[in-house]
mmCIF file with all atom_site columns, C-alpha atoms and ligand atoms in Angstrom:
data_model
loop_
_atom_site.group_PDB
_atom_site.id
_atom_site.type_symbol
_atom_site.label_atom_id
_atom_site.label_alt_id
_atom_site.label_comp_id
_atom_site.label_asym_id
_atom_site.label_entity_id
_atom_site.label_seq_id
_atom_site.pdbx_PDB_ins_code
_atom_site.Cartn_x
_atom_site.Cartn_y
_atom_site.Cartn_z
_atom_site.occupancy
_atom_site.B_iso_or_equiv
_atom_site.pdbx_formal_charge
_atom_site.auth_seq_id
_atom_site.auth_comp_id
_atom_site.auth_asym_id
_atom_site.auth_atom_id
_atom_site.pdbx_PDB_model_num
ATOM   1   C CA  . MET A 1 1   ? -9.610  -33.704 -24.893 1.00 44.00 ? 862  MET A CA  1
ATOM   2   C CA  . PRO A 1 2   ? -6.532  -32.267 -26.577 1.00 51.00 ? 863  PRO A CA  1
ATOM   3   C CA  . LEU A 1 3   ? -5.641  -28.629 -25.715 1.00 52.00 ? 864  LEU A CA  1
ATOM   4   C CA  . THR A 1 4   ? -5.717  -26.128 -28.574 1.00 61.00 ? 865  THR A CA  1
ATOM   5   C CA  . ALA A 1 5   ? -2.823  -23.616 -28.833 1.00 57.00 ? 866  ALA A CA  1
ATOM   6   C CA  . LEU A 1 6   ? -5.143  -20.941 -27.330 1.00 59.00 ? 867  LEU A CA  1
ATOM   7   C CA  . ASP A 1 7   ? -6.107  -23.056 -24.412 1.00 65.00 ? 868  ASP A CA  1
ATOM   8   C CA  . ARG A 1 8   ? -2.396  -23.627 -23.726 1.00 67.00 ? 869  ARG A CA  1
ATOM   9   C CA  . SER A 1 9   ? -1.482  -20.044 -23.859 1.00 63.00 ? 870  SER A CA  1
ATOM   10  C CA  . LEU A 1 10  ? -4.421  -19.053 -21.549 1.00 65.00 ? 871  LEU A CA  1
ATOM   11  C CA  . ARG A 1 11  ? -3.353  -21.726 -19.165 1.00 69.00 ? 872  ARG A CA  1
ATOM   12  C CA  . LYS A 1 12  ? 0.216   -20.323 -19.163 1.00 67.00 ? 873  LYS A CA  1
ATOM   13  C CA  . ASN A 1 13  ? -1.002  -16.768 -18.650 1.00 91.00 ? 874  ASN A CA  1
ATOM   14  C CA  . THR A 1 14  ? -3.089  -17.785 -15.705 1.00 92.00 ? 875  THR A CA  1
ATOM   15  C CA  . LEU A 1 15  ? -0.290  -19.762 -14.146 1.00 95.00 ? 876  LEU A CA  1
ATOM   16  C CA  . GLU A 1 16  ? 2.148   -16.866 -14.695 1.00 95.00 ? 877  GLU A CA  1
ATOM   17  C CA  . ALA A 1 17  ? -0.187  -14.496 -12.810 1.00 95.00 ? 878  ALA A CA  1
ATOM   18  C CA  . ILE A 1 18  ? -0.567  -17.045 -9.999  1.00 97.00 ? 879  ILE A CA  1
ATOM   19  C CA  . ASN A 1 19  ? 3.244   -17.467 -9.742  1.00 96.00 ? 880  ASN A CA  1
ATOM   20  C CA  . ALA A 1 20  ? 3.967   -13.726 -9.964  1.00 96.00 ? 881  ALA A CA  1
ATOM   21  C CA  . ARG A 1 21  ? 1.436   -12.688 -7.199  1.00 97.00 ? 882  ARG A CA  1
ATOM   22  C CA  . ARG A 1 22  ? 3.111   -11.407 -4.014  1.00 98.00 ? 883  ARG A CA  1
ATOM   23  C CA  . SER A 1 23  ? 1.933   -9.787  -0.812  1.00 98.00 ? 884  SER A CA  1
ATOM   24  C CA  . VAL A 1 24  ? 3.267   -6.348  -1.642  1.00 98.00 ? 885  VAL A CA  1
ATOM   25  C CA  . ARG A 1 25  ? 4.089   -4.181  1.388   1.00 98.00 ? 886  ARG A CA  1
ATOM   26  C CA  . SER A 1 26  ? 5.705   -1.176  -0.208  1.00 98.00 ? 887  SER A CA  1
ATOM   27  C CA  . TYR A 1 27  ? 3.808   1.090   -2.615  1.00 98.00 ? 888  TYR A CA  1
ATOM   28  C CA  . ARG A 1 28  ? 4.433   4.246   -4.723  1.00 98.00 ? 889  ARG A CA  1
ATOM   29  C CA  . PRO A 1 29  ? 2.002   7.017   -4.041  1.00 96.00 ? 890  PRO A CA  1
ATOM   30  C CA  . ASP A 1 30  ? 0.483   6.828   -7.542  1.00 98.00 ? 891  ASP A CA  1
ATOM   31  C CA  . GLU A 1 31  ? -3.291  7.062   -7.593  1.00 97.00 ? 892  GLU A CA  1
ATOM   32  C CA  . LEU A 1 32  ? -5.203  4.245   -9.370  1.00 98.00 ? 893  LEU A CA  1
ATOM   33  C CA  . GLU A 1 33  ? -7.753  5.359   -11.871 1.00 97.00 ? 894  GLU A CA  1
ATOM   34  C CA  . ARG A 1 34  ? -11.455 4.549   -11.436 1.00 98.00 ? 895  ARG A CA  1
ATOM   35  C CA  . SER A 1 35  ? -11.446 2.364   -14.550 1.00 97.00 ? 896  SER A CA  1
ATOM   36  C CA  . THR A 1 36  ? -8.636  0.308   -13.145 1.00 97.00 ? 897  THR A CA  1
ATOM   37  C CA  . ILE A 1 37  ? -10.479 -0.309  -9.973  1.00 98.00 ? 898  ILE A CA  1
ATOM   38  C CA  . GLN A 1 38  ? -13.618 -1.114  -12.026 1.00 98.00 ? 899  GLN A CA  1
ATOM   39  C CA  . THR A 1 39  ? -11.652 -3.679  -13.966 1.00 97.00 ? 900  THR A CA  1
ATOM   40  C CA  . LEU A 1 40  ? -10.498 -5.374  -10.802 1.00 98.00 ? 901  LEU A CA  1
ATOM   41  C CA  . LEU A 1 41  ? -14.058 -5.400  -9.399  1.00 98.00 ? 902  LEU A CA  1
ATOM   42  C CA  . GLU A 1 42  ? -15.288 -7.005  -12.533 1.00 98.00 ? 903  GLU A CA  1
ATOM   43  C CA  . ALA A 1 43  ? -12.594 -9.769  -12.340 1.00 97.00 ? 904  ALA A CA  1
ATOM   44  C CA  . ALA A 1 44  ? -13.664 -10.183 -8.545  1.00 98.00 ? 905  ALA A CA  1
ATOM   45  C CA  . VAL A 1 45  ? -17.264 -10.866 -9.468  1.00 98.00 ? 906  VAL A CA  1
ATOM   46  C CA  . ARG A 1 46  ? -16.331 -13.547 -11.989 1.00 98.00 ? 907  ARG A CA  1
ATOM   47  C CA  . ALA A 1 47  ? -15.432 -15.796 -9.057  1.00 98.00 ? 908  ALA A CA  1
ATOM   48  C CA  . PRO A 1 48  ? -17.510 -18.899 -8.487  1.00 98.00 ? 909  PRO A CA  1
ATOM   49  C CA  . THR A 1 49  ? -20.294 -18.266 -6.039  1.00 98.00 ? 910  THR A CA  1
ATOM   50  C CA  . ALA A 1 50  ? -22.308 -20.792 -4.095  1.00 97.00 ? 911  ALA A CA  1
ATOM   51  C CA  . MET A 1 51  ? -25.886 -21.202 -5.432  1.00 96.00 ? 912  MET A CA  1
ATOM   52  C CA  . HIS A 1 52  ? -25.050 -18.204 -7.673  1.00 97.00 ? 913  HIS A CA  1
ATOM   53  C CA  . GLU A 1 53  ? -25.835 -15.883 -4.755  1.00 97.00 ? 914  GLU A CA  1
ATOM   54  C CA  . GLU A 1 54  ? -23.219 -13.256 -5.668  1.00 98.00 ? 915  GLU A CA  1
ATOM   55  C CA  . PRO A 1 55  ? -23.246 -12.046 -2.080  1.00 98.00 ? 916  PRO A CA  1
ATOM   56  C CA  . TRP A 1 56  ? -20.441 -9.484  -2.397  1.00 98.00 ? 917  TRP A CA  1
ATOM   57  C CA  . ALA A 1 57  ? -20.612 -5.700  -2.162  1.00 98.00 ? 918  ALA A CA  1
ATOM   58  C CA  . PHE A 1 58  ? -17.466 -3.422  -2.337  1.00 99.00 ? 919  PHE A CA  1
ATOM   59  C CA  . VAL A 1 59  ? -16.179 -0.444  -0.457  1.00 99.00 ? 920  VAL A CA  1
ATOM   60  C CA  . VAL A 1 60  ? -13.334 1.350   -2.080  1.00 99.00 ? 921  VAL A CA  1
ATOM   61  C CA  . ILE A 1 61  ? -11.165 3.793   -0.072  1.00 98.00 ? 922  ILE A CA  1
ATOM   62  C CA  . GLN A 1 62  ? -8.528  5.911   -1.793  1.00 98.00 ? 923  GLN A CA  1
ATOM   63  C CA  . ASP A 1 63  ? -8.275  8.597   1.023   1.00 98.00 ? 924  ASP A CA  1
ATOM   64  C CA  . GLN A 1 64  ? -4.956  8.298   2.702   1.00 98.00 ? 925  GLN A CA  1
ATOM   65  C CA  . ALA A 1 65  ? -6.038  10.232  5.883   1.00 98.00 ? 926  ALA A CA  1
ATOM   66  C CA  . LEU A 1 66  ? -9.029  7.902   6.285   1.00 98.00 ? 927  LEU A CA  1
ATOM   67  C CA  . LEU A 1 67  ? -6.739  4.805   5.813   1.00 98.00 ? 928  LEU A CA  1
ATOM   68  C CA  . LYS A 1 68  ? -4.317  6.164   8.464   1.00 98.00 ? 929  LYS A CA  1
ATOM   69  C CA  . ARG A 1 69  ? -7.210  6.669   10.878  1.00 98.00 ? 930  ARG A CA  1
ATOM   70  C CA  . LEU A 1 70  ? -8.515  3.115   10.225  1.00 98.00 ? 931  LEU A CA  1
ATOM   71  C CA  . SER A 1 71  ? -4.982  1.712   10.606  1.00 98.00 ? 932  SER A CA  1
ATOM   72  C CA  . ASP A 1 72  ? -4.549  3.492   13.901  1.00 98.00 ? 933  ASP A CA  1
ATOM   73  C CA  . LEU A 1 73  ? -7.875  2.035   15.103  1.00 98.00 ? 934  LEU A CA  1
ATOM   74  C CA  . ALA A 1 74  ? -7.123  -1.493  13.921  1.00 98.00 ? 935  ALA A CA  1
ATOM   75  C CA  . LYS A 1 75  ? -3.639  -1.851  15.388  1.00 97.00 ? 936  LYS A CA  1
ATOM   76  C CA  . PRO A 1 76  ? -4.512  -2.183  19.067  1.00 95.00 ? 937  PRO A CA  1
ATOM   77  C CA  . LEU A 1 77  ? -7.541  -4.339  18.400  1.00 96.00 ? 938  LEU A CA  1
ATOM   78  C CA  . PHE A 1 78  ? -5.398  -6.724  16.250  1.00 95.00 ? 939  PHE A CA  1
ATOM   79  C CA  . VAL A 1 79  ? -2.588  -6.781  18.881  1.00 93.00 ? 940  VAL A CA  1
ATOM   80  C CA  . GLU A 1 80  ? -5.154  -7.783  21.481  1.00 91.00 ? 941  GLU A CA  1
ATOM   81  C CA  . GLU A 1 81  ? -6.486  -10.528 19.244  1.00 88.00 ? 942  GLU A CA  1
ATOM   82  C CA  . ALA A 1 82  ? -3.036  -11.719 18.612  1.00 86.00 ? 943  ALA A CA  1
ATOM   83  C CA  . ARG A 1 83  ? -2.217  -11.787 22.361  1.00 84.00 ? 944  ARG A CA  1
ATOM   84  C CA  . HIS A 1 84  ? -5.286  -13.930 22.888  1.00 85.00 ? 945  HIS A CA  1
ATOM   85  C CA  . ARG A 1 85  ? -4.086  -16.324 20.119  1.00 79.00 ? 946  ARG A CA  1
ATOM   86  C CA  . THR A 1 86  ? -0.604  -16.511 21.577  1.00 75.00 ? 947  THR A CA  1
ATOM   87  C CA  . VAL A 1 87  ? -2.225  -17.555 24.875  1.00 69.00 ? 948  VAL A CA  1
ATOM   88  C CA  . HIS A 1 88  ? -3.836  -20.389 22.912  1.00 66.00 ? 949  HIS A CA  1
ATOM   89  C CA  . GLY A 1 89  ? -0.649  -21.726 21.406  1.00 64.00 ? 950  GLY A CA  1
ATOM   90  C CA  . HIS A 1 90  ? 0.236   -19.653 18.255  1.00 63.00 ? 951  HIS A CA  1
ATOM   91  C CA  . SER A 1 91  ? 3.367   -17.467 18.416  1.00 64.00 ? 952  SER A CA  1
ATOM   92  C CA  . HIS A 1 92  ? 4.226   -14.711 15.944  1.00 76.00 ? 953  HIS A CA  1
ATOM   93  C CA  . SER A 1 93  ? 5.828   -11.435 16.694  1.00 79.00 ? 954  SER A CA  1
ATOM   94  C CA  . PHE A 1 94  ? 3.395   -8.422  16.210  1.00 85.00 ? 955  PHE A CA  1
ATOM   95  C CA  . ASP A 1 95  ? 5.828   -5.860  17.705  1.00 88.00 ? 956  ASP A CA  1
ATOM   96  C CA  . HIS A 1 96  ? 5.685   -3.665  14.591  1.00 92.00 ? 957  HIS A CA  1
ATOM   97  C CA  . PHE A 1 97  ? 1.923   -3.132  15.199  1.00 93.00 ? 958  PHE A CA  1
ATOM   98  C CA  . THR A 1 98  ? 2.827   -1.025  18.286  1.00 90.00 ? 959  THR A CA  1
ATOM   99  C CA  . ARG A 1 99  ? 5.037   1.379   16.164  1.00 93.00 ? 960  ARG A CA  1
ATOM   100 C CA  . PRO A 1 100 ? 3.197   4.691   15.619  1.00 93.00 ? 961  PRO A CA  1
ATOM   101 C CA  . ASP A 1 101 ? 4.608   5.013   11.984  1.00 95.00 ? 962  ASP A CA  1
ATOM   102 C CA  . PHE A 1 102 ? 3.424   1.433   11.039  1.00 97.00 ? 963  PHE A CA  1
ATOM   103 C CA  . ASN A 1 103 ? 0.422   1.627   8.659   1.00 98.00 ? 964  ASN A CA  1
ATOM   104 C CA  . ILE A 1 104 ? -1.345  -1.732  8.320   1.00 98.00 ? 965  ILE A CA  1
ATOM   105 C CA  . PHE A 1 105 ? -2.324  -0.761  4.715   1.00 98.00 ? 966  PHE A CA  1
ATOM   106 C CA  . HIS A 1 106 ? 1.427   -0.468  3.876   1.00 98.00 ? 967  HIS A CA  1
ATOM   107 C CA  . GLY A 1 107 ? 0.790   2.963   2.130   1.00 98.00 ? 968  GLY A CA  1
ATOM   108 C CA  . ALA A 1 108 ? -1.147  1.463   -0.779  1.00 98.00 ? 969  ALA A CA  1
ATOM   109 C CA  . ASP A 1 109 ? -3.247  3.832   -2.718  1.00 97.00 ? 970  ASP A CA  1
ATOM   110 C CA  . THR A 1 110 ? -6.459  1.836   -2.529  1.00 98.00 ? 971  THR A CA  1
ATOM   111 C CA  . LEU A 1 111 ? -8.188  -0.382  0.000   1.00 98.00 ? 972  LEU A CA  1
ATOM   112 C CA  . ILE A 1 112 ? -11.047 -2.597  -1.402  1.00 99.00 ? 973  ILE A CA  1
ATOM   113 C CA  . ILE A 1 113 ? -13.199 -4.194  1.260   1.00 99.00 ? 974  ILE A CA  1
ATOM   114 C CA  . ILE A 1 114 ? -15.271 -7.165  0.094   1.00 99.00 ? 975  ILE A CA  1
ATOM   115 C CA  . CYS A 1 115 ? -18.380 -7.181  2.216   1.00 99.00 ? 976  CYS A CA  1
ATOM   116 C CA  . ALA A 1 116 ? -21.476 -9.463  2.269   1.00 98.00 ? 977  ALA A CA  1
ATOM   117 C CA  . ARG A 1 117 ? -24.588 -10.287 4.320   1.00 97.00 ? 978  ARG A CA  1
ATOM   118 C CA  . PRO A 1 118 ? -23.555 -13.440 6.174   1.00 94.00 ? 979  PRO A CA  1
ATOM   119 C CA  . THR A 1 119 ? -26.782 -15.228 5.158   1.00 93.00 ? 980  THR A CA  1
ATOM   120 C CA  . SER A 1 120 ? -25.421 -18.689 4.221   1.00 93.00 ? 981  SER A CA  1
ATOM   121 C CA  . GLN A 1 121 ? -22.629 -21.132 4.803   1.00 96.00 ? 982  GLN A CA  1
ATOM   122 C CA  . PHE A 1 122 ? -20.473 -20.151 1.822   1.00 98.00 ? 983  PHE A CA  1
ATOM   123 C CA  . VAL A 1 123 ? -20.637 -16.486 1.835   1.00 98.00 ? 984  VAL A CA  1
ATOM   124 C CA  . ALA A 1 124 ? -17.212 -15.990 3.230   1.00 98.00 ? 985  ALA A CA  1
ATOM   125 C CA  . ALA A 1 125 ? -15.823 -18.514 0.701   1.00 98.00 ? 986  ALA A CA  1
ATOM   126 C CA  . ASP A 1 126 ? -17.375 -16.522 -2.143  1.00 98.00 ? 987  ASP A CA  1
ATOM   127 C CA  . CYS A 1 127 ? -15.765 -13.246 -0.884  1.00 98.00 ? 988  CYS A CA  1
ATOM   128 C CA  . TRP A 1 128 ? -12.285 -14.903 -0.502  1.00 98.00 ? 989  TRP A CA  1
ATOM   129 C CA  . LEU A 1 129 ? -12.547 -16.451 -3.951  1.00 98.00 ? 990  LEU A CA  1
ATOM   130 C CA  . ALA A 1 130 ? -13.521 -12.901 -5.226  1.00 98.00 ? 991  ALA A CA  1
ATOM   131 C CA  . ALA A 1 131 ? -10.509 -11.499 -3.399  1.00 99.00 ? 992  ALA A CA  1
ATOM   132 C CA  . GLU A 1 132 ? -8.130  -13.920 -5.187  1.00 98.00 ? 993  GLU A CA  1
ATOM   133 C CA  . ASN A 1 133 ? -9.624  -13.082 -8.544  1.00 98.00 ? 994  ASN A CA  1
ATOM   134 C CA  . LEU A 1 134 ? -9.117  -9.431  -7.757  1.00 98.00 ? 995  LEU A CA  1
ATOM   135 C CA  . MET A 1 135 ? -5.457  -9.967  -6.657  1.00 98.00 ? 996  MET A CA  1
ATOM   136 C CA  . LEU A 1 136 ? -4.647  -12.039 -9.793  1.00 97.00 ? 997  LEU A CA  1
ATOM   137 C CA  . ALA A 1 137 ? -6.196  -9.360  -12.021 1.00 96.00 ? 998  ALA A CA  1
ATOM   138 C CA  . ALA A 1 138 ? -4.083  -6.824  -10.145 1.00 97.00 ? 999  ALA A CA  1
ATOM   139 C CA  . THR A 1 139 ? -0.952  -8.871  -10.713 1.00 96.00 ? 1000 THR A CA  1
ATOM   140 C CA  . ALA A 1 140 ? -1.797  -9.207  -14.389 1.00 95.00 ? 1001 ALA A CA  1
ATOM   141 C CA  . ALA A 1 141 ? -2.087  -5.475  -14.650 1.00 95.00 ? 1002 ALA A CA  1
ATOM   142 C CA  . GLY A 1 142 ? 1.380   -4.957  -13.067 1.00 96.00 ? 1003 GLY A CA  1
ATOM   143 C CA  . LEU A 1 143 ? -0.134  -3.796  -9.662  1.00 97.00 ? 1004 LEU A CA  1
ATOM   144 C CA  . GLY A 1 144 ? 0.691   -5.088  -6.213  1.00 98.00 ? 1005 GLY A CA  1
ATOM   145 C CA  . SER A 1 145 ? -1.777  -6.223  -3.685  1.00 98.00 ? 1006 SER A CA  1
ATOM   146 C CA  . CYS A 1 146 ? -2.090  -7.655  -0.156  1.00 98.00 ? 1007 CYS A CA  1
ATOM   147 C CA  . VAL A 1 147 ? -4.815  -9.129  1.999   1.00 98.00 ? 1008 VAL A CA  1
ATOM   148 C CA  . ILE A 1 148 ? -5.124  -7.065  5.218   1.00 98.00 ? 1009 ILE A CA  1
ATOM   149 C CA  . GLY A 1 149 ? -6.741  -9.427  7.671   1.00 97.00 ? 1010 GLY A CA  1
ATOM   150 C CA  . SER A 1 150 ? -5.545  -7.349  10.540  1.00 97.00 ? 1011 SER A CA  1
ATOM   151 C CA  . ALA A 1 151 ? -8.131  -4.682  9.511   1.00 98.00 ? 1012 ALA A CA  1
ATOM   152 C CA  . VAL A 1 152 ? -11.192 -7.003  9.772   1.00 98.00 ? 1013 VAL A CA  1
ATOM   153 C CA  . ALA A 1 153 ? -12.029 -6.383  13.516  1.00 97.00 ? 1014 ALA A CA  1
ATOM   154 C CA  . ALA A 1 154 ? -11.818 -2.594  13.100  1.00 98.00 ? 1015 ALA A CA  1
ATOM   155 C CA  . LEU A 1 155 ? -13.799 -2.623  9.906   1.00 98.00 ? 1016 LEU A CA  1
ATOM   156 C CA  . ASN A 1 156 ? -16.694 -4.432  11.665  1.00 98.00 ? 1017 ASN A CA  1
ATOM   157 C CA  . ILE A 1 157 ? -17.055 -1.892  14.440  1.00 98.00 ? 1018 ILE A CA  1
ATOM   158 C CA  . HIS A 1 158 ? -20.542 -0.459  14.263  1.00 98.00 ? 1019 HIS A CA  1
ATOM   159 C CA  . LYS A 1 159 ? -19.360 3.216   13.990  1.00 98.00 ? 1020 LYS A CA  1
ATOM   160 C CA  . VAL A 1 160 ? -16.805 2.375   11.355  1.00 98.00 ? 1021 VAL A CA  1
ATOM   161 C CA  . LYS A 1 161 ? -19.250 0.414   9.259   1.00 98.00 ? 1022 LYS A CA  1
ATOM   162 C CA  . ALA A 1 162 ? -21.731 3.372   9.393   1.00 98.00 ? 1023 ALA A CA  1
ATOM   163 C CA  . GLU A 1 163 ? -19.010 5.777   8.196   1.00 98.00 ? 1024 GLU A CA  1
ATOM   164 C CA  . LEU A 1 164 ? -18.043 3.507   5.289   1.00 98.00 ? 1025 LEU A CA  1
ATOM   165 C CA  . GLY A 1 165 ? -21.578 2.900   4.115   1.00 98.00 ? 1026 GLY A CA  1
ATOM   166 C CA  . ILE A 1 166 ? -21.604 -0.743  5.193   1.00 98.00 ? 1027 ILE A CA  1
ATOM   167 C CA  . PRO A 1 167 ? -25.164 -1.666  6.222   1.00 98.00 ? 1028 PRO A CA  1
ATOM   168 C CA  . ASP A 1 168 ? -25.757 -3.202  9.707   1.00 97.00 ? 1029 ASP A CA  1
ATOM   169 C CA  . ASP A 1 169 ? -26.520 -6.560  8.311   1.00 98.00 ? 1030 ASP A CA  1
ATOM   170 C CA  . TYR A 1 170 ? -23.333 -6.741  6.177   1.00 98.00 ? 1031 TYR A CA  1
ATOM   171 C CA  . SER A 1 171 ? -19.834 -7.782  7.407   1.00 98.00 ? 1032 SER A CA  1
ATOM   172 C CA  . ALA A 1 172 ? -16.554 -6.615  6.210   1.00 98.00 ? 1033 ALA A CA  1
ATOM   173 C CA  . ILE A 1 173 ? -15.032 -9.911  5.142   1.00 98.00 ? 1034 ILE A CA  1
ATOM   174 C CA  . ALA A 1 174 ? -12.042 -9.541  2.882   1.00 99.00 ? 1035 ALA A CA  1
ATOM   175 C CA  . PRO A 1 175 ? -9.962  -6.307  2.902   1.00 99.00 ? 1036 PRO A CA  1
ATOM   176 C CA  . VAL A 1 176 ? -7.324  -6.107  0.101   1.00 99.00 ? 1037 VAL A CA  1
ATOM   177 C CA  . VAL A 1 177 ? -4.985  -3.240  -0.711  1.00 99.00 ? 1038 VAL A CA  1
ATOM   178 C CA  . VAL A 1 178 ? -3.887  -2.482  -4.277  1.00 98.00 ? 1039 VAL A CA  1
ATOM   179 C CA  . GLY A 1 179 ? -1.341  -0.134  -5.644  1.00 98.00 ? 1040 GLY A CA  1
ATOM   180 C CA  . VAL A 1 180 ? 1.740   0.491   -7.814  1.00 98.00 ? 1041 VAL A CA  1
ATOM   181 C CA  . PRO A 1 181 ? 4.561   -1.569  -6.151  1.00 98.00 ? 1042 PRO A CA  1
ATOM   182 C CA  . GLY A 1 182 ? 7.414   0.394   -4.602  1.00 98.00 ? 1043 GLY A CA  1
ATOM   183 C CA  . GLY A 1 183 ? 9.940   -2.217  -5.768  1.00 96.00 ? 1044 GLY A CA  1
ATOM   184 C CA  . GLU A 1 184 ? 10.371  -5.876  -6.252  1.00 96.00 ? 1045 GLU A CA  1
ATOM   185 C CA  . THR A 1 185 ? 8.954   -8.396  -3.721  1.00 98.00 ? 1046 THR A CA  1
ATOM   186 C CA  . THR A 1 186 ? 10.610  -11.821 -3.525  1.00 97.00 ? 1047 THR A CA  1
ATOM   187 C CA  . ALA A 1 187 ? 8.342   -14.756 -3.661  1.00 97.00 ? 1048 ALA A CA  1
ATOM   188 C CA  . THR A 1 188 ? 7.778   -16.536 -0.345  1.00 98.00 ? 1049 THR A CA  1
ATOM   189 C CA  . SER A 1 189 ? 8.281   -20.250 -0.223  1.00 98.00 ? 1050 SER A CA  1
ATOM   190 C CA  . ARG A 1 190 ? 5.625   -22.933 -0.132  1.00 98.00 ? 1051 ARG A CA  1
ATOM   191 C CA  . LYS A 1 191 ? 5.626   -26.494 1.177   1.00 98.00 ? 1052 LYS A CA  1
ATOM   192 C CA  . GLU A 1 192 ? 5.004   -29.266 -1.353  1.00 98.00 ? 1053 GLU A CA  1
ATOM   193 C CA  . PRO A 1 193 ? 1.259   -29.992 -1.635  1.00 98.00 ? 1054 PRO A CA  1
ATOM   194 C CA  . LYS A 1 194 ? 0.493   -32.525 1.163   1.00 98.00 ? 1055 LYS A CA  1
ATOM   195 C CA  . ILE A 1 195 ? -1.506  -35.320 -0.378  1.00 98.00 ? 1056 ILE A CA  1
ATOM   196 C CA  . LEU A 1 196 ? -3.641  -37.199 2.068   1.00 98.00 ? 1057 LEU A CA  1
ATOM   197 C CA  . PHE A 1 197 ? -5.281  -39.598 -0.360  1.00 98.00 ? 1058 PHE A CA  1
ATOM   198 C CA  . TRP A 1 198 ? -5.059  -40.117 -4.165  1.00 98.00 ? 1059 TRP A CA  1
ATOM   199 C CA  . LYS A 1 199 ? -6.665  -43.287 -5.563  1.00 98.00 ? 1060 LYS A CA  1
ATOM   200 C CA  . LYS A 1 200 ? -6.486  -44.183 -9.271  1.00 97.00 ? 1061 LYS A CA  1
HETATM 201 C C1  . FMN B 2 .   ? -6.532  -14.239 5.497   1.00 65.92 ? 1892 FMN B C1  1
HETATM 202 C C2  . FMN B 2 .   ? -5.280  -13.493 5.221   1.00 65.92 ? 1892 FMN B C2  1
HETATM 203 C C3  . FMN B 2 .   ? -4.906  -12.359 6.015   1.00 65.92 ? 1892 FMN B C3  1
HETATM 204 C C4  . FMN B 2 .   ? -3.734  -11.723 5.917   1.00 65.92 ? 1892 FMN B C4  1
HETATM 205 N N1  . FMN B 2 .   ? -3.514  -10.544 6.622   1.00 65.92 ? 1892 FMN B N1  1
HETATM 206 C C5  . FMN B 2 .   ? -2.405  -9.903  6.303   1.00 65.92 ? 1892 FMN B C5  1
HETATM 207 C C6  . FMN B 2 .   ? -2.201  -8.595  7.025   1.00 65.92 ? 1892 FMN B C6  1
HETATM 208 O O1  . FMN B 2 .   ? -2.977  -8.181  7.860   1.00 65.92 ? 1892 FMN B O1  1
HETATM 209 N N2  . FMN B 2 .   ? -1.077  -7.802  6.725   1.00 65.92 ? 1892 FMN B N2  1
HETATM 210 C C7  . FMN B 2 .   ? -0.244  -8.283  5.764   1.00 65.92 ? 1892 FMN B C7  1
HETATM 211 O O2  . FMN B 2 .   ? 0.739   -7.584  5.507   1.00 65.92 ? 1892 FMN B O2  1
HETATM 212 N N3  . FMN B 2 .   ? -0.292  -9.491  5.104   1.00 65.92 ? 1892 FMN B N3  1
HETATM 213 C C8  . FMN B 2 .   ? -1.422  -10.209 5.389   1.00 65.92 ? 1892 FMN B C8  1
HETATM 214 N N4  . FMN B 2 .   ? -1.653  -11.379 4.720   1.00 65.92 ? 1892 FMN B N4  1
HETATM 215 C C9  . FMN B 2 .   ? -0.689  -11.837 3.645   1.00 65.92 ? 1892 FMN B C9  1
HETATM 216 C C10 . FMN B 2 .   ? 0.126   -13.057 4.170   1.00 65.92 ? 1892 FMN B C10 1
HETATM 217 O O3  . FMN B 2 .   ? 0.985   -12.669 5.125   1.00 65.92 ? 1892 FMN B O3  1
HETATM 218 C C11 . FMN B 2 .   ? 0.919   -13.621 2.882   1.00 65.92 ? 1892 FMN B C11 1
HETATM 219 O O4  . FMN B 2 .   ? -0.130  -14.111 2.000   1.00 65.92 ? 1892 FMN B O4  1
HETATM 220 C C12 . FMN B 2 .   ? 1.732   -14.792 3.260   1.00 65.92 ? 1892 FMN B C12 1
HETATM 221 O O5  . FMN B 2 .   ? 2.791   -14.404 4.070   1.00 65.92 ? 1892 FMN B O5  1
HETATM 222 C C13 . FMN B 2 .   ? 2.365   -15.455 2.011   1.00 65.92 ? 1892 FMN B C13 1
HETATM 223 O O6  . FMN B 2 .   ? 3.089   -14.494 1.172   1.00 65.92 ? 1892 FMN B O6  1
HETATM 224 P P1  . FMN B 2 .   ? 2.630   -14.167 -0.372  1.00 65.92 ? 1892 FMN B P1  1
HETATM 225 O O7  . FMN B 2 .   ? 1.189   -13.789 -0.316  1.00 65.92 ? 1892 FMN B O7  1
HETATM 226 O O8  . FMN B 2 .   ? 3.565   -13.172 -0.814  1.00 65.92 ? 1892 FMN B O8  1
HETATM 227 O O9  . FMN B 2 .   ? 2.814   -15.544 -1.115  1.00 65.92 ? 1892 FMN B O9  1
HETATM 228 C C14 . FMN B 2 .   ? -2.841  -12.166 4.817   1.00 65.92 ? 1892 FMN B C14 1
HETATM 229 C C15 . FMN B 2 .   ? -3.165  -13.181 4.034   1.00 65.92 ? 1892 FMN B C15 1
HETATM 230 C C16 . FMN B 2 .   ? -4.367  -13.855 4.268   1.00 65.92 ? 1892 FMN B C16 1
HETATM 231 C C17 . FMN B 2 .   ? -4.724  -15.020 3.285   1.00 65.92 ? 1892 FMN B C17 1
#
């Protein structure tokens, strides 16, 4: 089916956002408005969702003291996990995680944690797709974002979940920070798509 001019321009805008997204690790202290966060959440929930379950629920943290406390809790847990992975063959330096001034949330104004009850096989996939939607919407709005996988273990500690209003039967799956970028972030490289099979 031929593309209309509108289809073409939509496609270009989507690709532009995809190509402009970066993991931003430097932020200005500017506060994000509630309406901005609401727009990002609405983009998140437009993600595809297995069996239309829409399993996601969101925690929004815009309190820097709480983010610092969570960061300090997360760092040793993550380093421990990383050591374990190193023993099993992966090597990556996590030295900066031992620096007292290193904040795993990179000083971003807002942390959005996508949570869900892990009830079925595709719940995590749903949450990560929602995370990508959210990050692309943030990019389109001129905001920076970054997935903070290093926070996952800490966010799933029982006491932390209780403090953040995450019910016992939910897990914190995809933590993403959002904020006004502190500067330009260069694009990281990508390998060419590796095609295993393509039959015409
Ligand atoms: C599951 C996952 C976990 C990640 N965890 C972290 C993290 O804890 N801290 C961080 O700064 N970046 C984290 N990232 C961002 C990656 O480092 C980043 O996506 C990658 O280096 C490619 O760079 P780009 O996003 O700018 O293209 C994570 C990304 C993913 C998908």
